[in-house]
Coordinates of C-alpha atoms and ligand atoms in Angstrom, one line a residue:
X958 CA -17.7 99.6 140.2
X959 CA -14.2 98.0 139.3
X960 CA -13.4 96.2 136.5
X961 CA -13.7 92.8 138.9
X962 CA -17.8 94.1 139.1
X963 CA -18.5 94.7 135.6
X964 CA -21.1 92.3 134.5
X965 CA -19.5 90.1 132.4
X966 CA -21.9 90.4 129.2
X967 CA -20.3 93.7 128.7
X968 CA -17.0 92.6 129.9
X969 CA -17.3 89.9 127.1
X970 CA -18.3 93.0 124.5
X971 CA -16.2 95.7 125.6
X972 CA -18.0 98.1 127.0
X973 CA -17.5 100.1 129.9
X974 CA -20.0 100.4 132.6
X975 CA -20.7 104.1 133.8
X976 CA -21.7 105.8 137.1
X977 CA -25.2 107.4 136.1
X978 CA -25.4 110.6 137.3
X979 CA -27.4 112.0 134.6
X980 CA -30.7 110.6 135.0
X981 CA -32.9 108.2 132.9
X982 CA -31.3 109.2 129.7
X983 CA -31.6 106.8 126.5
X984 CA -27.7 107.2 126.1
X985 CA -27.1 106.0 129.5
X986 CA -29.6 103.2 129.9
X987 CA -32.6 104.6 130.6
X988 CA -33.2 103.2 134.5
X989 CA -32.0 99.1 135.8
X990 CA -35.0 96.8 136.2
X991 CA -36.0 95.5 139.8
X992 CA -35.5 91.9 140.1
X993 CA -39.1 90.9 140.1
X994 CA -39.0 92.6 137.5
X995 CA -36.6 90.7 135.7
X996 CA -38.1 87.7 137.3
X997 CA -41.3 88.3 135.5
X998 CA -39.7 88.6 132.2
X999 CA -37.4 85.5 132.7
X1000 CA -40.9 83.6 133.3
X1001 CA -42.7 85.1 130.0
X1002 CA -40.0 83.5 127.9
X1003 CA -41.0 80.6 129.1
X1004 CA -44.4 80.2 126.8
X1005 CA -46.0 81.1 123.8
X1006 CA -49.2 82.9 124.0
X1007 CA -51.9 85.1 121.8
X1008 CA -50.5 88.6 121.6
X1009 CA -53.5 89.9 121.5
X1010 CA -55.0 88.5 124.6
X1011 CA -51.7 89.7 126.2
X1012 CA -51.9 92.9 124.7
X1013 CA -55.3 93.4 126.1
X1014 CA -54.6 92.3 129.4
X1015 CA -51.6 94.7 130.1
X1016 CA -53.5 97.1 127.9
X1017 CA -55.9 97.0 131.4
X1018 CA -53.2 97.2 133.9
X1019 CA -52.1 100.5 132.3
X1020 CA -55.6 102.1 132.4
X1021 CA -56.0 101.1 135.9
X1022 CA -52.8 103.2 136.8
X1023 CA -53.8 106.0 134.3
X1024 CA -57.5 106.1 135.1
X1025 CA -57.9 106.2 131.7
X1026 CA -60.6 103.9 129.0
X1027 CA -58.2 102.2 127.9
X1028 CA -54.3 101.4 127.8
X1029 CA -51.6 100.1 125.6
X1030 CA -47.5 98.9 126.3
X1031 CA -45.8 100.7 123.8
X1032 CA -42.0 100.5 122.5
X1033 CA -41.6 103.3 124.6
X1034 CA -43.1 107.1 124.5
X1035 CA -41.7 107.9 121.0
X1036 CA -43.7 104.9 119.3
X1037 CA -46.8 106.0 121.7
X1038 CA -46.0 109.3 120.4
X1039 CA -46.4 108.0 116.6
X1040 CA -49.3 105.8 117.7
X1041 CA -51.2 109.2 119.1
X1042 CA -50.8 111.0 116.3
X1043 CA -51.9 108.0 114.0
X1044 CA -54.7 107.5 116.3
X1045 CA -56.0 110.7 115.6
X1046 CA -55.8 110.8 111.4
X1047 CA -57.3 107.1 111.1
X1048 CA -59.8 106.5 113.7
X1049 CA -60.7 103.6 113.7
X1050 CA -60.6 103.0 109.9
X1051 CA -58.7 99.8 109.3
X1052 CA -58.6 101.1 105.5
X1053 CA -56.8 104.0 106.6
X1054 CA -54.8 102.7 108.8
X1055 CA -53.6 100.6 106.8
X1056 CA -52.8 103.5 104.1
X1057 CA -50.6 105.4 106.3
X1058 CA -47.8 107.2 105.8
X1059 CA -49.5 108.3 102.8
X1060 CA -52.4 110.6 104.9
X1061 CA -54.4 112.0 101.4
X1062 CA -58.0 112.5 102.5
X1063 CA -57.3 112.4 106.3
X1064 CA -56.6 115.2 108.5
X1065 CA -53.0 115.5 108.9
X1066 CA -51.9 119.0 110.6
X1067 CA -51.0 118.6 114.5
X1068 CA -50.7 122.3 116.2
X1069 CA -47.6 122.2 118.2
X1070 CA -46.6 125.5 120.5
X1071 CA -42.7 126.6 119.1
X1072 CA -41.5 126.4 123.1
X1073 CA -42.7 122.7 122.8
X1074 CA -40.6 121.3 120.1
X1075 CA -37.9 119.0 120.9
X1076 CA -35.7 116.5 119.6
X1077 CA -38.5 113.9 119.6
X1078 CA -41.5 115.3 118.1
X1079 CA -40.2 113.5 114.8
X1080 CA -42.5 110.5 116.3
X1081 CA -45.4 112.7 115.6
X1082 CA -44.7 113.1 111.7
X1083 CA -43.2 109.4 111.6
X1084 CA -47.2 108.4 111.0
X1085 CA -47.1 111.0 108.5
X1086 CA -48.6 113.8 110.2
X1087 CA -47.0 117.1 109.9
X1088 CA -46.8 119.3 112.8
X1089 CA -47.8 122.9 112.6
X1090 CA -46.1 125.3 114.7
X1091 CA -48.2 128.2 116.8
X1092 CA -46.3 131.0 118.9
X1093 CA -43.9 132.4 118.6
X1094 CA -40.6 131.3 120.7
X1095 CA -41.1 130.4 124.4
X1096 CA -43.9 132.2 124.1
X1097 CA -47.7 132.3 123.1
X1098 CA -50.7 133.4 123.9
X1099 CA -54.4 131.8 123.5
X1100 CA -55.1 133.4 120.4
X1101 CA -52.3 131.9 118.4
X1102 CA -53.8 128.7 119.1
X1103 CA -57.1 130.0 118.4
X1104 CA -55.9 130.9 115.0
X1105 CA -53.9 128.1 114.0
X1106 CA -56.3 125.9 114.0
X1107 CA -57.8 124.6 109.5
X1108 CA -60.0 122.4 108.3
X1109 CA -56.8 120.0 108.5
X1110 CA -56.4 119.9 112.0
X1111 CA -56.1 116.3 113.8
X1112 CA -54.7 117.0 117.7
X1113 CA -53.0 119.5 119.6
X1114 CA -49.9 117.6 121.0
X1115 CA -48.7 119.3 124.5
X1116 CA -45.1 118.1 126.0
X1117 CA -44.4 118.2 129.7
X1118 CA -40.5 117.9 130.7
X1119 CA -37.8 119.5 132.7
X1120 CA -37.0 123.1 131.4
X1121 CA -39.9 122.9 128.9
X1122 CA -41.6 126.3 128.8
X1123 CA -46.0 125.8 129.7
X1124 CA -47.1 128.2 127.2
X1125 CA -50.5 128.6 127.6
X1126 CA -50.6 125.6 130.0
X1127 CA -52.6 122.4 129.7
X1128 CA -55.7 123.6 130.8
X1129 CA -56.1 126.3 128.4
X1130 CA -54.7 124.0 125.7
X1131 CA -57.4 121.4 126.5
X1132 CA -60.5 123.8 126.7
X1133 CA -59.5 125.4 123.1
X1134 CA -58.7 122.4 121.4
X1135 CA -62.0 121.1 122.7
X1136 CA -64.1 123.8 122.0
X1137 CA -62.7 123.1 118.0
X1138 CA -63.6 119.3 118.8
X1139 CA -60.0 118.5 118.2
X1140 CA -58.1 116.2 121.1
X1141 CA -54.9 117.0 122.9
X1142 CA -52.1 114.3 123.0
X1143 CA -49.8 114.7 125.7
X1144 CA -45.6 113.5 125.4
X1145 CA -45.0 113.1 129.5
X1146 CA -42.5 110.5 128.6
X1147 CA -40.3 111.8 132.3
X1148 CA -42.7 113.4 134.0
X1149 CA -43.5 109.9 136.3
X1150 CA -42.5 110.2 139.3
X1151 CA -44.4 111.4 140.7
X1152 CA -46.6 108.8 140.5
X1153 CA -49.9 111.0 140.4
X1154 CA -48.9 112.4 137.1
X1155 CA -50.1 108.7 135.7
X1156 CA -53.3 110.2 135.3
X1157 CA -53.1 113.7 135.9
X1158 CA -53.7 115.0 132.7
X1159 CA -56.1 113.0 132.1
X1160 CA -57.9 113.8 135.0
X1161 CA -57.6 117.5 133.1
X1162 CA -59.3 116.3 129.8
X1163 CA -56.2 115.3 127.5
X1164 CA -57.3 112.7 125.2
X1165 CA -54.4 110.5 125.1
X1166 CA -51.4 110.5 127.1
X1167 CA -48.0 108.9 126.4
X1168 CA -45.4 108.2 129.4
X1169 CA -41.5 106.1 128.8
X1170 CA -41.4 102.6 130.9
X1171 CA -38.2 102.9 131.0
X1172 CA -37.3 106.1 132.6
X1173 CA -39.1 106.7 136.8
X1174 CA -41.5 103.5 136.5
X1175 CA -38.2 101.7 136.2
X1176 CA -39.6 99.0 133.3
X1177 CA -37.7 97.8 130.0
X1178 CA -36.0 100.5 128.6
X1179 CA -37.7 99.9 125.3
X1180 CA -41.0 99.9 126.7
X1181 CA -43.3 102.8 127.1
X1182 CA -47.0 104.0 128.1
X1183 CA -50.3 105.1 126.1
X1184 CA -53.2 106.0 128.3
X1185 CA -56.1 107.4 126.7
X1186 CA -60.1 107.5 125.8
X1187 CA -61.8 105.0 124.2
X1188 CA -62.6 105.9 120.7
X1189 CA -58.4 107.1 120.3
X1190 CA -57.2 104.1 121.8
X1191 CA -59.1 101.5 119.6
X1192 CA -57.4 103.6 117.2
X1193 CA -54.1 103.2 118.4
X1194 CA -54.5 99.2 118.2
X1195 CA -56.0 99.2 115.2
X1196 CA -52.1 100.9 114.2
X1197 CA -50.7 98.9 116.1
X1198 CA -52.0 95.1 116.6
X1199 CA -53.9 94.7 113.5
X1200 CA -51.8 91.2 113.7
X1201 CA -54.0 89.1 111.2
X1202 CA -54.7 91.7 108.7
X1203 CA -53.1 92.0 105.3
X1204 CA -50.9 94.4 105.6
X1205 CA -49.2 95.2 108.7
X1206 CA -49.8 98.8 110.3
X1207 CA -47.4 102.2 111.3
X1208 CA -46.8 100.4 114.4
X1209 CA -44.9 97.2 113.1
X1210 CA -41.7 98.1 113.4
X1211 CA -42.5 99.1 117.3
X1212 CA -43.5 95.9 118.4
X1213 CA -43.3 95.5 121.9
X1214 CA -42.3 91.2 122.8
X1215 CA -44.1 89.3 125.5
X1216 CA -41.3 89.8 127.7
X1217 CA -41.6 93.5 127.9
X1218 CA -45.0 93.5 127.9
X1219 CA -44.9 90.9 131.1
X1220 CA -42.0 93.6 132.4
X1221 CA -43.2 96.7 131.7
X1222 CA -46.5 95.5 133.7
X1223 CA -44.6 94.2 136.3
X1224 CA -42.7 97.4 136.7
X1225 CA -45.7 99.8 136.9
X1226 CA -47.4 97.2 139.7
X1227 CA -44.2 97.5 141.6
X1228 CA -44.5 101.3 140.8
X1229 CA -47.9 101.4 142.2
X1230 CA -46.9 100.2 145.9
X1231 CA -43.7 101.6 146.3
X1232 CA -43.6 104.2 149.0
X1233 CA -42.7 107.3 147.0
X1234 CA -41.5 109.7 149.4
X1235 CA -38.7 107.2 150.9
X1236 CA -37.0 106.8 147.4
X1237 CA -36.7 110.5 147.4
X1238 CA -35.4 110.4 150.5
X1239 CA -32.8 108.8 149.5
X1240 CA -31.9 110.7 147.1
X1241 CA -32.0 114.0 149.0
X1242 CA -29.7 111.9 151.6
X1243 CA -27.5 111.0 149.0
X1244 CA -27.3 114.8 147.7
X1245 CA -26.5 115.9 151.2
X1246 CA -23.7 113.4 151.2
X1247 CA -22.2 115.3 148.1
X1248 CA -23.0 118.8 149.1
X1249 CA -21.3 118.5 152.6
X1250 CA -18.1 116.9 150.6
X1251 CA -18.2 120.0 148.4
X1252 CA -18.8 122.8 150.9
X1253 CA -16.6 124.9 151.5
X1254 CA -14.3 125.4 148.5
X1255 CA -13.7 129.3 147.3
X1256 CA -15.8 130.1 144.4
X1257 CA -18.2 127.6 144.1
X1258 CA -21.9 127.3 145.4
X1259 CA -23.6 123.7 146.3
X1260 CA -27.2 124.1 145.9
X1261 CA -29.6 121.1 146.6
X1262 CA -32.5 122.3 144.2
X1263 CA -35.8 120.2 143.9
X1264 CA -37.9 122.4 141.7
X1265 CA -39.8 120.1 139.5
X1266 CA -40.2 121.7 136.3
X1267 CA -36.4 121.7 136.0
X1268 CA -34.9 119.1 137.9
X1269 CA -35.6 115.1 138.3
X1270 CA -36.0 114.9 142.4
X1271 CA -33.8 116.5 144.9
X1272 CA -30.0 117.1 143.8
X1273 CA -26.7 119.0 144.4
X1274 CA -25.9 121.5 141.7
X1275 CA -22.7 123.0 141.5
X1276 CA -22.8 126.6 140.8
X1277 CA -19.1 128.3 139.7
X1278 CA -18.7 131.5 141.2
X1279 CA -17.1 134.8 139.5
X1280 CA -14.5 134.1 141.7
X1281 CA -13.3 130.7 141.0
X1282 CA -10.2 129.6 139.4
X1283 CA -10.4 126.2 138.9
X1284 CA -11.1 124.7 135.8
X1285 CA -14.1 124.9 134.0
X1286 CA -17.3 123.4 134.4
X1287 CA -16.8 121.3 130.8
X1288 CA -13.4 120.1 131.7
X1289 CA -14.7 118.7 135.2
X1290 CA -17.3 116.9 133.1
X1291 CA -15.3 115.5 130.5
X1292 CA -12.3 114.5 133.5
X1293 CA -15.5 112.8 135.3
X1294 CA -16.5 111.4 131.6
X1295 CA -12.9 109.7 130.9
X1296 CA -12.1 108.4 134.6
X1297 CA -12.9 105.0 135.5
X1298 CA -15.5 104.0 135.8
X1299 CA -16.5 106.7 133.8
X1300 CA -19.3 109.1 135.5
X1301 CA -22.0 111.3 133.6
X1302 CA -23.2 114.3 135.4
X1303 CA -26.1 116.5 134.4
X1304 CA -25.3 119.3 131.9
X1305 CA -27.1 122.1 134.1
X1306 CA -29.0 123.9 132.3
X1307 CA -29.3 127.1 133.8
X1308 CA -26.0 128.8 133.4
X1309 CA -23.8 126.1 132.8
X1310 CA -23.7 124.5 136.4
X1311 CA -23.0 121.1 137.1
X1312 CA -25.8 119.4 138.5
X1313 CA -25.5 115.9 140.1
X1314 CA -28.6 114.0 139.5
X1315 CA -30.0 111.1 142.0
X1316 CA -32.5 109.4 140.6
X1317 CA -29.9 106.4 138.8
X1318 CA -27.4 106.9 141.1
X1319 CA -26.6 103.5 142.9
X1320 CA -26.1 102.9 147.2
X1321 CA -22.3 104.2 147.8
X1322 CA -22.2 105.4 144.2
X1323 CA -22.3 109.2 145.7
X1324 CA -19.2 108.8 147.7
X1325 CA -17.2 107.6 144.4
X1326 CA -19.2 110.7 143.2
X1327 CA -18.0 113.1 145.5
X1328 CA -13.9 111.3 145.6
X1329 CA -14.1 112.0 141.9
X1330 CA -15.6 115.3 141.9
X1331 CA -13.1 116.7 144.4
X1332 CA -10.0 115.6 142.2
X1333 CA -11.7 116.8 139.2
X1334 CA -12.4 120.0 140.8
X1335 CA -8.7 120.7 142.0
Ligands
PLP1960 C1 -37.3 110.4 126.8 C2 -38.3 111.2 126.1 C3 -38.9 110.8 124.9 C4 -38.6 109.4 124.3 O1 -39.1 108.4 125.1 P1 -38.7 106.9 124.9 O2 -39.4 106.1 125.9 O3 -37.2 106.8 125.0 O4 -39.1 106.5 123.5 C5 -39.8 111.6 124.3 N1 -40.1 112.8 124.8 C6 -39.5 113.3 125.9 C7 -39.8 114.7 126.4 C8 -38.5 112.5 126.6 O5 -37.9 113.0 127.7

C-alpha cells in the first residue's frame, strides 16, 4: 500500500497503515469487515429501534451458530468474559446484579489452572470475582482441581488459544466441575476458525462460552460472542441490558451500539456460508509464495507449519539456523516494523523464529512480504 492508497481518514489523522502479518491482534486491527458487512451497519444507522428487541434478536442468531440456549453480542470476548463470570455470582438476581462489584454474600472464587492465566483474565475479576489459581505451572493434574474447589466457588473458567497449555483438558475440566455443580466458562476468543469450534465446547458440556467478533468471524472489532445455557445467559442480560432499571449493571460501560450488533450478526451469517477450506487455501498458497522466495539461503529453515494449537492456519516460519550470520531475528522484525508501509510479523514463539501469519494478510500483500523480507534479511 503507498501513501497514494492510504485511506484518507487516517491520512487526515496521521496514522500509518501497516501490512498485517501478525494475525487478528487488538494492536493491529483485529480483522477488516466484509462489505456486506459494512453495508449492514451503514443501514442500522439509519433508524432508531428498542435495544432490547434487537438484543434479543441477534441474541438468537448467535445461539443458532453456537447451538447453544441462548446468545448475546458482546463488546467483544473480554466484556463476555466479565459478563460470564457475573453471570455466575448473581444469577438471575436483579438485586445482586445490581450490587456488583461489591460480591458480599455471593460466591465469588473462580478456579483458574496457573498454565491458563493470561493477560486477559482481568475481565474475570472486573465483575468482582477473584480468581483462584489450581496447579502448579503448565501443569496440573485432576486432583488439584478436585481440591481447589470451597464453599465460595462460582465457575471454573477454561481458556483455549495458540500455545496455551490443556492441563487437564476440557473434558476432565467439565466432568469435575460438574460433579461439584459448579459451571465451566470457556475464553475461546481466537479459536473460530474453524467454524466448528462455535459450538464445540458446548457440545462438550461448558456452560457458557465466550468467542471475539472481531478476530476469524471477521465482525466489528469491538464486538464479541457469549453462547451459553439458559439459566447463565438470563443472567448475563440481567448484567448487561437491565436498560430500564434504576441503576445500570457491570455491563454498562460495554455496551455494544445497534450498528455492531446489525454487524457483528451480519458477519457471523456471512461466516456461516463461507466455504472454509478455500480461505485456507489461500493462505497456504500465499505461504508457499513466501517459502519458495526464501528457499535457499544458508542458515535459515522455511517451514510451512499448520498445527492448530500453535499457529492461526497454514504459514511460513522462519527458523535461523546455528549457522547463519545474518542479522538477528529482532532486527529483521523491527527493519520490517519501521519500513513503509510498515509490516508486523508474528513473534514466533517457539525459539524465537519468525513466523509469517496469513490469516490478515491482503491479495499481493505476500509478494511486498517476501521483497521486504529478502532485504531485511541481507
Ligand atoms: C483476543 C483475546 C481476548 C480479548 O478478546 P476481545 O474480543 O479483544 O475483547 C481474550 N482472550 C484471548 C485468549 C484472546 O486471544
Amino acid at each position: 500500500m503507498t501513501e497514494q492508497q492510504w485511506p484518507e481518514v487516517y491520512r487526515k489523522l496521521g496514522v500509518k497503515p501497516v501490512i498485517n502479518a501478525q494475525s487478528w491482534v487488538t494492536s493491529l486491527g483485529g480483522s477488516l469487515m466484509r462489505p456486506e458487512v459494512l453495508r449492514a451497519m451503514d443501514e442500522a444507522a439509519t433508524a432508531y429501534v428498542d435495544m432490547m428487541d434487537l438484543n434479543r434478536a441477534a441474541g438468537e442468531v448467535v445461539a443458532r451458530a453456537c447451538g447453544s440456549d441462548m446468545g448475546l453480542v458482546t463488546a467483544g470476548c473480554s466484556a463476555a468474559e466479565v459478563l460470564m463470570a457475573a453471570a455466575c455470582m448473581t444469577g438471575d438476581d436483579e438485586a445482586r446484579a445490581e450490587q456488583l462489584p461489591d460480591t458480599t454474600g455471593m460466591k465469588n472464587e473462580i478456579l483458574l489452572f496457573s498454565g491458563h492465566r493470561n493477560r486477559y483474565d482481568g475481565a474475570f475479576e472486573f465483575s468482582g470475582a477473584k480468581i483462584v489459581e489450581f496447579g502448579h505451572g503448565d501443569s496440573a493434574r485432576p486432583y488439584h482441581l478436585e481440591s481447589a474447589f470451597t464453599d465460595q466457588t462460582c465457575a471454573v473458567a477454561f481458556v483455549i488459544g495458540p500455545f496455551i497449555k490443556q492441563g487437564i483438558g476440557l473434558e476432565k475440566t467439565i466432568e469435575i466441575a460438574h460433579a461439584h455443580g459448579v459451571p465451566v466458562i470457556i475464553d475461546a476468543a481466537a479459536e473460530v476458525p474453524p467454524r466448528e469450534n462455535l459450538s464445540k465446547f458446548i457440545k462438550m458440556g461448558a456452560d457458557m462460552v465466550a468467542f471475539s467478533g472481531g478476530k476469524g468471524i471477521g465482525g466489528p472489532q469491538s464486538a464479541g460472542l457469549l453462547a451459553g445455557r439458559k439459566n447463565l445467559m438470563e443472567a448475563a442480560y440481567a448484567n448487561s441490558l437491565n436498560l430500564n432499571s434504576p441503576k445500570a449493571g457491570i455491563g454498562r460501560p460495554m455496551k455494544v451500539s445497534k450498528e455492531n450488533l446489525v454487524g457483528m450478526v451480519a458477519a457471523l451469517e456471512l461466516y456461516m456460508d463461507t466455504d472454509e477450506s478455500a480461505i485456507i487455501e489461500g493462505w497456504r498458497s500465499k505461504s508457499d509464495y513466501i517459502a519458495r522466495k526464501l528457499d535457499g539461503i544458508k542458515g535459515l529453515k522455511v517451514v510451512i507449519e499448520d498445527t492448530p494449537t500453535d499457529r492461526q492456519g497454514p504459514q511460513p516460519v522462519i527458523y535461523f539456523e546455528r549457522d547463519w550470520k545474518g542479522p538477528s531475528p529482532a532486527e529483521v522484525r523491527q527493519t520490517l516494523l519501521d519500513g513503509e508501509p510498515s509490516i508486523r510479523v508474528g513473534g514466533g514463539g517457539i525459539r524465537n523464529e519468525i513466523n509469517i501469519v496469513m490469516v490478515n494478510v491482503r491479495d499481493g500483500e505476500e509478494k511486498v512480504i517476501a521483497e521486504r523480507l529478502l532485504e531485511a534479511l541481507s
